[in-house]
Coordinates of C-alpha atoms and ligand atoms in Angstrom, one line a residue:
M27 CA -11.4 13.4 28.1
N28 CA -7.7 13.2 28.7
I29 CA -6.6 10.0 30.5
E30 CA -2.9 11.0 30.7
K31 CA -3.2 11.2 34.5
Q32 CA -4.5 7.6 34.7
R33 CA -1.6 6.5 32.4
E34 CA 0.8 7.9 35.0
F35 CA -0.9 6.0 37.8
I36 CA -0.8 2.8 35.7
E37 CA 3.0 3.3 35.4
K38 CA 3.3 3.9 39.2
V39 CA 1.4 0.8 40.1
K40 CA 3.2 -1.2 37.5
N41 CA 6.6 -0.1 38.9
M42 CA 5.5 -1.3 42.4
N43 CA 4.2 -4.6 41.1
V44 CA 7.0 -5.6 38.8
G45 CA 8.5 -9.0 39.6
K46 CA 5.8 -9.8 42.2
N47 CA 3.8 -12.1 39.9
L48 CA 0.5 -10.7 41.1
K49 CA -2.9 -12.2 40.1
Y50 CA -6.4 -10.8 39.8
S51 CA -9.9 -12.2 39.5
I52 CA -12.8 -10.4 38.0
F53 CA -16.6 -11.1 38.3
T54 CA -18.9 -9.5 35.8
M55 CA -22.6 -9.4 36.3
G56 CA -25.2 -7.9 34.0
C57 CA -25.3 -6.8 30.3
Q58 CA -22.9 -6.6 27.5
L59 CA -22.1 -3.0 28.4
N60 CA -20.8 -4.3 31.7
E61 CA -18.8 -7.0 29.9
N62 CA -17.2 -4.4 27.7
D63 CA -16.4 -2.2 30.8
S64 CA -14.8 -5.3 32.4
E65 CA -12.6 -5.7 29.3
K66 CA -11.4 -2.2 30.0
L67 CA -10.8 -3.0 33.7
C68 CA -8.8 -6.0 32.6
G69 CA -6.8 -3.9 30.2
M70 CA -5.9 -1.5 33.0
L71 CA -5.0 -4.3 35.4
E72 CA -2.8 -6.1 33.0
N73 CA -1.0 -2.9 32.2
M74 CA -0.4 -2.7 36.0
K75 CA 1.3 -6.1 35.9
Y76 CA -1.6 -8.2 37.3
T77 CA -2.4 -11.5 35.5
K78 CA -5.8 -13.0 35.3
T79 CA -6.6 -16.2 37.2
D80 CA -9.7 -18.3 37.6
Q81 CA -8.4 -19.4 41.1
I82 CA -10.0 -16.8 43.3
S83 CA -8.1 -18.1 46.3
E84 CA -4.7 -17.1 44.7
S85 CA -5.8 -13.6 43.8
D86 CA -4.1 -10.5 45.0
F87 CA -6.8 -8.3 43.6
I88 CA -10.5 -9.2 43.3
I89 CA -13.0 -7.0 41.5
F90 CA -16.8 -7.2 41.1
N91 CA -18.4 -5.3 38.3
T92 CA -22.0 -5.3 39.4
C93 CA -25.5 -5.1 37.9
C94 CA -28.7 -4.0 39.7
V95 CA -31.3 -4.3 36.9
R96 CA -33.1 -7.1 38.9
E97 CA -32.9 -8.3 42.4
N98 CA -31.2 -11.7 41.6
A99 CA -28.3 -9.7 40.0
E100 CA -27.7 -8.1 43.4
D101 CA -28.0 -11.3 45.4
K102 CA -25.1 -12.7 43.4
L103 CA -22.7 -10.1 44.8
F104 CA -23.7 -10.6 48.4
G105 CA -23.2 -14.4 48.1
K106 CA -19.7 -14.0 46.7
L107 CA -18.6 -11.3 49.3
G108 CA -18.8 -13.8 52.1
E109 CA -16.4 -16.1 50.2
V110 CA -13.8 -13.4 49.5
K111 CA -13.6 -12.3 53.1
K112 CA -11.7 -15.4 54.0
I113 CA -9.3 -15.0 51.1
K114 CA -8.6 -11.5 52.2
E115 CA -7.9 -12.6 55.7
Q116 CA -5.4 -15.2 54.5
K117 CA -3.7 -13.3 51.7
G118 CA -4.3 -9.6 52.2
T119 CA -6.1 -9.5 48.9
I120 CA -7.4 -6.1 47.8
I121 CA -11.2 -6.2 47.1
A122 CA -13.0 -3.7 44.8
I123 CA -16.6 -3.4 43.8
C124 CA -17.7 -1.2 40.9
G125 CA -20.5 -0.9 38.4
C126 CA -24.2 -0.1 38.5
M127 CA -24.9 -1.3 42.1
M128 CA -22.4 1.3 43.3
Q129 CA -24.6 4.1 42.0
E130 CA -27.4 3.1 44.5
K131 CA -26.9 4.8 47.8
H132 CA -28.7 2.2 49.9
I133 CA -26.5 -0.6 48.5
V134 CA -23.3 1.4 49.2
E135 CA -24.5 1.9 52.8
K136 CA -25.2 -1.8 53.2
I137 CA -21.8 -2.8 51.9
K138 CA -20.0 -0.3 54.2
K139 CA -22.0 -1.6 57.2
S140 CA -22.1 -5.4 56.5
Y141 CA -18.9 -5.9 54.4
P142 CA -16.5 -3.3 55.9
F143 CA -13.4 -5.2 54.6
V144 CA -14.0 -4.1 51.0
D145 CA -11.2 -1.7 50.0
I146 CA -12.4 0.2 46.9
L147 CA -15.9 1.2 45.9
F148 CA -16.2 3.0 42.6
G149 CA -19.1 3.7 40.3
T150 CA -20.0 3.8 36.6
H151 CA -18.8 7.4 36.1
T152 CA -15.4 6.7 37.6
L153 CA -14.5 3.4 36.0
H154 CA -11.4 4.9 34.3
K155 CA -10.0 5.9 37.7
L156 CA -9.2 2.4 38.8
P157 CA -5.4 3.0 38.5
E158 CA -5.5 6.1 40.7
D159 CA -7.8 4.5 43.3
L160 CA -5.7 1.3 43.4
Y161 CA -2.5 3.4 43.8
T162 CA -4.0 5.3 46.7
V163 CA -5.2 2.2 48.5
I164 CA -1.9 0.4 48.1
C165 CA 0.2 3.4 49.2
E166 CA -1.9 4.8 52.0
K167 CA -3.3 1.5 53.2
T168 CA -6.8 3.0 53.4
K169 CA -10.3 2.2 52.2
L170 CA -11.6 4.4 49.4
Q171 CA -14.9 5.3 47.9
D172 CA -14.9 7.0 44.5
I173 CA -18.5 7.4 43.4
I174 CA -20.0 10.5 41.8
D175 CA -23.6 11.3 40.7
I176 CA -22.5 13.5 37.8
D177 CA -22.6 11.9 34.4
G178 CA -19.1 10.8 33.5
E179 CA -17.5 12.2 30.3
V180 CA -16.9 9.9 27.4
I181 CA -13.5 8.3 28.0
E182 CA -11.3 7.4 25.1
G183 CA -8.0 5.6 25.0
L184 CA -8.3 3.2 27.9
P185 CA -6.3 0.0 27.5
I186 CA -8.5 -3.0 26.8
K187 CA -8.1 -6.8 27.1
R188 CA -10.8 -8.4 25.0
N189 CA -12.4 -11.8 25.9
D190 CA -12.6 -13.0 22.4
K191 CA -10.4 -12.9 19.2
I192 CA -13.2 -13.1 16.6
K193 CA -16.1 -11.2 18.0
A194 CA -15.8 -7.8 19.7
S195 CA -18.1 -5.4 21.5
V196 CA -17.9 -1.7 20.9
T197 CA -19.8 0.7 23.1
I198 CA -21.1 3.5 21.0
M199 CA -23.1 5.3 23.8
N200 CA -23.5 5.4 27.5
G201 CA -26.6 6.1 29.6
C202 CA -30.3 6.3 28.9
N203 CA -32.9 9.1 28.7
N204 CA -36.0 6.9 28.5
F205 CA -36.9 6.3 32.1
C206 CA -39.1 3.2 31.6
S207 CA -40.9 3.2 34.9
Y208 CA -39.6 -0.2 36.0
C209 CA -35.9 0.4 35.1
I210 CA -33.0 1.5 37.3
V211 CA -30.5 1.9 34.4
P212 CA -31.1 5.7 33.8
Y213 CA -30.4 6.3 37.5
V214 CA -27.2 4.3 37.6
R215 CA -25.8 5.0 34.1
G216 CA -26.8 8.7 33.7
R217 CA -28.0 10.5 30.6
E218 CA -27.2 9.5 27.0
R219 CA -23.7 10.4 25.9
S220 CA -22.6 9.3 22.4
R221 CA -19.0 8.6 21.5
N222 CA -17.6 10.6 18.5
P223 CA -18.0 8.7 15.2
E224 CA -14.3 8.9 14.4
D225 CA -13.4 7.2 17.7
I226 CA -15.8 4.4 17.0
I227 CA -14.7 3.9 13.4
N228 CA -11.0 4.0 14.4
E229 CA -11.7 1.4 17.1
I230 CA -13.4 -0.9 14.6
E231 CA -10.8 -0.4 11.9
E232 CA -8.2 -1.4 14.5
L233 CA -10.2 -4.5 15.4
A234 CA -10.4 -5.5 11.7
K235 CA -6.7 -5.2 11.4
Q236 CA -6.3 -7.5 14.4
G237 CA -8.4 -10.1 12.6
Y238 CA -11.8 -9.5 14.3
K239 CA -14.7 -10.6 12.1
E240 CA -17.8 -9.5 14.0
V241 CA -18.6 -6.4 16.0
T242 CA -21.6 -5.7 18.2
L243 CA -22.4 -2.0 18.7
L244 CA -23.6 -1.5 22.2
G245 CA -25.8 1.1 24.0
Q246 CA -28.9 1.2 26.1
N247 CA -30.7 2.8 23.2
V248 CA -28.5 2.6 20.1
N249 CA -30.9 4.1 17.6
S250 CA -30.8 7.4 19.5
Y251 CA -27.1 7.6 18.8
K252 CA -26.0 11.2 18.0
G253 CA -22.8 11.8 16.1
N254 CA -21.0 15.1 16.0
G255 CA -21.1 15.2 12.1
N256 CA -17.5 14.1 11.7
L257 CA -17.1 11.6 8.9
G258 CA -20.6 12.7 7.9
I259 CA -22.2 10.8 10.8
T260 CA -24.9 12.3 12.8
K261 CA -27.2 9.4 13.5
F262 CA -27.3 5.6 13.9
S263 CA -28.2 4.8 10.4
E264 CA -25.2 6.7 9.1
L265 CA -22.9 5.0 11.6
L266 CA -24.2 1.6 10.5
R267 CA -23.4 2.4 6.9
A268 CA -19.9 3.6 7.8
V269 CA -19.2 0.5 9.8
N270 CA -20.5 -1.6 6.9
K271 CA -17.7 -0.2 4.7
I272 CA -14.8 -1.4 7.0
Q273 CA -12.8 -4.0 5.3
G274 CA -12.3 -7.3 7.2
I275 CA -15.4 -7.0 9.4
E276 CA -17.9 -9.5 8.1
R277 CA -20.8 -9.2 10.6
I278 CA -22.4 -6.3 12.4
R279 CA -24.8 -6.6 15.3
F280 CA -26.3 -4.1 17.7
V281 CA -28.1 -4.0 21.0
S282 CA -30.5 -2.6 22.0
P283 CA -32.6 -0.4 19.8
H284 CA -35.9 1.1 21.2
P285 CA -39.0 0.6 19.1
K286 CA -40.1 4.2 19.5
D287 CA -36.9 5.4 17.7
F288 CA -36.9 2.8 14.9
S289 CA -37.1 5.2 12.0
D290 CA -37.2 4.4 8.3
D291 CA -33.6 5.4 7.8
V292 CA -32.5 2.8 10.3
I293 CA -34.6 0.1 8.6
E294 CA -33.2 1.1 5.2
A295 CA -29.6 1.0 6.5
I296 CA -30.1 -2.5 7.9
R297 CA -31.6 -3.6 4.5
D298 CA -28.8 -2.0 2.5
C299 CA -25.8 -3.1 4.6
E300 CA -25.0 -6.6 3.7
K301 CA -22.9 -7.1 6.8
V302 CA -25.6 -6.1 9.2
C303 CA -27.2 -9.4 10.5
K304 CA -30.8 -9.7 9.7
I305 CA -31.8 -10.4 13.2
I306 CA -32.9 -7.4 15.3
H307 CA -33.4 -7.3 19.0
L308 CA -36.6 -5.3 19.5
P309 CA -37.6 -5.2 23.2
L310 CA -41.3 -5.5 23.6
Q311 CA -41.6 -5.6 27.4
S312 CA -45.4 -6.0 27.3
G313 CA -47.9 -6.6 24.6
N314 CA -50.7 -4.7 26.3
T315 CA -51.1 -1.0 25.5
Q316 CA -52.2 0.1 29.0
I317 CA -49.3 -1.7 30.6
L318 CA -46.9 -0.2 28.0
K319 CA -48.3 3.2 28.9
K320 CA -47.6 2.6 32.6
M321 CA -44.2 1.3 31.7
N322 CA -43.6 4.6 29.8
R323 CA -42.6 2.8 26.7
K324 CA -44.2 5.3 24.3
Y325 CA -45.7 2.8 21.9
T326 CA -48.9 0.8 21.7
K327 CA -49.4 -2.9 20.9
E328 CA -50.6 -1.9 17.5
Q329 CA -47.7 0.4 16.8
Y330 CA -45.3 -2.4 17.8
L331 CA -47.0 -4.9 15.5
E332 CA -47.1 -2.3 12.6
L333 CA -43.4 -1.7 13.1
V334 CA -42.6 -5.4 12.9
D335 CA -44.7 -5.7 9.7
K336 CA -42.9 -2.8 8.1
M337 CA -39.5 -4.1 9.0
K338 CA -40.3 -7.6 7.8
A339 CA -41.7 -6.1 4.5
K340 CA -38.6 -4.0 3.9
I341 CA -35.9 -6.4 5.1
P342 CA -36.1 -9.8 3.4
G343 CA -35.4 -12.7 5.7
L344 CA -35.6 -10.6 8.9
S345 CA -36.0 -12.3 12.2
L346 CA -36.5 -10.7 15.6
S347 CA -35.7 -11.3 19.2
T348 CA -37.1 -9.5 22.2
D349 CA -37.2 -8.8 26.0
I350 CA -40.4 -9.3 28.0
I351 CA -41.3 -8.5 31.6
V352 CA -44.1 -10.5 33.2
G353 CA -45.9 -9.3 36.3
F354 CA -45.5 -5.5 36.0
P355 CA -47.7 -3.8 38.6
E356 CA -51.4 -3.8 37.8
E357 CA -50.9 -6.4 35.0
T358 CA -54.1 -8.5 34.9
D359 CA -54.5 -11.9 33.3
E360 CA -56.2 -10.2 30.5
N361 CA -53.4 -7.7 29.9
F362 CA -50.9 -10.6 30.0
E363 CA -52.9 -12.4 27.2
D364 CA -51.9 -9.5 24.9
T365 CA -48.3 -10.3 25.5
L366 CA -48.9 -13.9 24.6
D367 CA -50.8 -12.6 21.5
V368 CA -47.9 -10.5 20.3
V369 CA -45.4 -13.4 20.8
D370 CA -47.8 -15.7 18.9
K371 CA -48.0 -13.2 16.0
V372 CA -44.4 -12.2 15.7
H373 CA -42.7 -15.6 16.1
F374 CA -39.5 -14.3 17.7
E375 CA -36.3 -16.1 17.1
Q376 CA -35.4 -15.7 20.8
V377 CA -37.3 -14.2 23.8
Y378 CA -35.5 -13.1 27.0
M379 CA -38.1 -13.4 29.7
F380 CA -37.9 -11.6 33.0
I381 CA -40.1 -11.6 36.1
Y382 CA -40.7 -8.0 37.2
S383 CA -38.4 -7.0 40.0
R384 CA -39.0 -4.0 42.2
R385 CA -36.2 -1.4 42.0
V386 CA -35.9 1.2 44.7
G387 CA -36.3 4.7 43.3
T388 CA -38.2 3.8 40.2
P389 CA -41.8 4.9 39.7
A390 CA -43.1 1.3 39.3
D391 CA -41.8 0.4 42.8
T392 CA -44.4 2.6 44.4
M393 CA -47.3 1.7 42.2
Q394 CA -50.3 0.1 43.9
N395 CA -51.4 -3.4 43.1
Q396 CA -48.0 -5.1 42.8
V397 CA -48.6 -8.6 41.3
P398 CA -48.2 -11.4 43.8
E399 CA -45.1 -13.6 43.2
P400 CA -47.0 -16.8 42.6
I401 CA -49.1 -15.2 39.8
K402 CA -45.9 -13.8 38.2
H403 CA -44.5 -17.3 38.1
V404 CA -47.6 -18.8 36.6
R405 CA -47.5 -16.2 33.8
F406 CA -43.8 -16.7 33.3
D407 CA -44.3 -20.4 32.9
K408 CA -47.1 -19.9 30.4
L409 CA -44.9 -17.5 28.4
K410 CA -42.0 -19.9 28.6
A411 CA -44.1 -22.8 27.3
L412 CA -45.2 -20.7 24.3
V413 CA -41.7 -19.5 23.5
E414 CA -40.2 -23.0 23.7
K415 CA -42.9 -24.3 21.4
Q416 CA -42.1 -21.6 18.9
I417 CA -38.3 -22.1 19.2
D418 CA -38.8 -25.8 18.6
E419 CA -40.9 -25.2 15.5
N420 CA -38.4 -22.6 14.3
N421 CA -35.5 -25.0 14.8
K422 CA -37.2 -27.6 12.7
K423 CA -37.3 -25.1 9.8
Y424 CA -33.5 -24.9 9.9
V425 CA -33.0 -28.6 9.3
G426 CA -32.0 -29.3 5.7
T427 CA -31.1 -25.7 5.0
T428 CA -27.5 -24.4 4.4
Q429 CA -26.4 -21.7 6.8
K430 CA -23.4 -19.3 6.8
V431 CA -21.8 -19.8 10.1
L432 CA -19.0 -17.7 11.6
V433 CA -16.7 -20.3 13.4
E434 CA -16.0 -19.0 16.9
G435 CA -13.9 -21.8 18.4
K436 CA -14.0 -25.2 19.8
S437 CA -17.2 -26.4 21.5
K438 CA -17.0 -26.0 25.3
T439 CA -18.6 -29.4 25.9
N440 CA -16.9 -31.5 23.2
D441 CA -13.3 -30.9 22.2
K442 CA -13.7 -32.6 18.8
M443 CA -16.5 -30.2 17.8
L444 CA -16.3 -26.6 16.5
T445 CA -19.0 -24.1 17.3
G446 CA -20.2 -21.0 15.6
R447 CA -23.3 -18.9 15.0
T448 CA -25.6 -18.3 12.1
D449 CA -26.5 -14.8 10.9
S450 CA -29.6 -15.2 13.1
N451 CA -27.4 -15.9 16.1
K452 CA -28.2 -19.6 16.4
V453 CA -25.5 -21.8 17.8
V454 CA -24.3 -24.5 15.4
N455 CA -21.9 -27.3 16.4
F456 CA -20.1 -29.3 13.8
E457 CA -17.0 -31.4 13.2
G458 CA -14.2 -29.6 11.4
S459 CA -10.5 -28.7 11.6
E460 CA -9.3 -25.9 13.9
E461 CA -8.1 -23.8 10.9
L462 CA -11.7 -22.9 10.2
I463 CA -11.9 -20.8 13.4
G464 CA -12.5 -17.2 12.4
N465 CA -13.9 -18.1 9.0
V466 CA -17.5 -18.0 7.7
V467 CA -18.3 -21.5 6.4
N468 CA -21.4 -23.0 4.8
L469 CA -23.0 -25.7 6.9
K470 CA -25.8 -28.0 6.2
I471 CA -28.1 -28.3 9.2
V472 CA -28.7 -31.9 10.0
S473 CA -30.5 -31.9 13.3
E474 CA -32.0 -29.5 15.9
H475 CA -31.9 -29.4 19.7
M476 CA -33.5 -26.8 21.9
W477 CA -30.5 -24.5 22.3
Y478 CA -28.3 -25.4 19.3
L479 CA -28.3 -26.9 15.9
K480 CA -26.0 -29.6 14.5
G481 CA -24.3 -29.0 11.1
E482 CA -22.1 -30.6 8.5
L483 CA -19.6 -29.0 6.2
Ligands
SAH9 N1 -31.8 -0.7 27.3 C1 -32.2 -2.0 27.0 C2 -32.2 -3.0 28.0 C3 -31.9 -2.7 29.4 S1 -32.1 -3.9 30.7 C4 -33.6 -1.9 26.4 O1 -34.3 -1.0 26.6 O2 -33.9 -2.8 25.7 C5 -32.4 -5.4 29.9 C6 -33.8 -5.9 30.1 O3 -34.0 -6.1 31.5 C7 -34.9 -4.9 29.7 O4 -35.2 -5.0 28.4 C8 -36.1 -5.5 30.5 O5 -36.8 -6.5 29.8 C9 -35.4 -6.1 31.7 N2 -35.6 -5.3 33.0 C10 -35.3 -4.0 33.2 N3 -35.7 -3.7 34.4 C11 -36.4 -4.7 35.0 C12 -37.0 -4.9 36.2 N4 -37.2 -4.0 37.1 N5 -37.6 -6.2 36.4 C13 -37.5 -7.1 35.5 N6 -36.9 -7.0 34.3 C14 -36.3 -5.8 34.0
SF4_10 FE1 -34.1 0.8 30.9 FE2 -35.9 1.6 29.2 FE3 -33.5 2.8 29.2 FE4 -33.8 0.3 28.3 S1 -34.7 2.1 27.4 S2 -32.2 1.0 29.7 S3 -35.4 -0.5 29.7 S4 -35.0 2.9 30.9
F3S11 FE1 -27.2 -4.2 34.8 FE2 -26.0 -1.9 34.6 FE3 -26.2 -3.4 32.4 S1 -27.8 -2.4 35.8 S2 -28.1 -4.5 32.8 S3 -25.1 -3.9 34.2 S4 -26.4 -1.2 32.6

């Protein structure tokens, strides 16, 4: 889609803002896709002569890019809105809210009723229209709502201000067609729409030129990526192979694939592409076949375990991470034991654990026999104990080995230390000179801690 019109609005707002030294704050909730969207929002704002600040009280523009995948993601927004009201009263700050929550009608109604001071509400399908919406609000001194239910087209060519200089995220597809029964994402992000291969490859080639070393390909279901055939790319495995050829890029990651679409060609591409990290995020959600059926995940416990075995057999040194939901409606203690059993068998490198959260409009929300909160917590703690035991055991295996670590920068907690990640995404801290930032170095692992390893050059 042509974004010429938005470029014109960027120019118009920029001309109004020149010389005013205006500041903006941005709050991003949710997944890496939202982070990547926020980088585009920042790109547009900086082109309109706003500079980023961490001091929310000095902001002339505040934007919230929201998530609604679980209730606690929503609560974060309402907590913050009370705070910005005062800032707006003092400074006339323009307040905008965008992202996934804005695609939920009941939330939009709640905001309009309880937080009427918010100036701009826009959704996931109108993200690129920030310049136009902002221009209208500034000029006409009105409030504005720009939310549509129709799937947005794939937008190319938006300015972008990236958070990092070594690792970059590249969205390869938007939306989801899977409708897992607990999940709100398909309703707020629309159907799957893949970017054209040439646009993706151009973006990554440009990143390589700028010195980026690692790319993460993003989508709600990356292995159902569909290319238009340009550059010979029609599917995810072909895209991986093409990205692997880009000079300068040293590491490739992707999130998230769906187990049901993990075909042999994808496994073989991961095996063959030396830059693709040999850690795969493979969301399990539940280890029990009946619960998986109710979740509409389209695989059984046995099929998941067979897939893991096949992947491990074909890809030497492979490790896995996963997402798990505890307390899905009707989950019994016995069902939950299957989840523990799969975790026990697979030995994940990392497990992201979630307590089931009811989402309005999803089939699971109206299922009978919702699991009581205290039981959900008991199960969560049980899973957490098992996972931590495994991580601890796994960390011990690293000690004494040599790991290739991409140096990402200085450690946030200790200025004298550098920090980076192994191929398997483990954080390693070590002493070294700043010139190493952006390089892959060999580190001997000397000690392990729950969430990081310590290394020596
Ligand atoms: N598309 C990705 C992830 C989307 S959301 C995938 O399928 O893997 C990220 C994770 O949030 C999901 O994997 C799931 O574990 C969790 N999640 C989604 N909806 C949830 C809900 N209603 N309650 C609790 N966790 C949820
Ligand atoms: Fe949600 Fe399932 Fe789609 Fe992932 S695959 S975004 S969990 S509906
Ligand atoms: Fe949240 Fe939207 Fe991502 S609901 S998890 S920000 S796609």
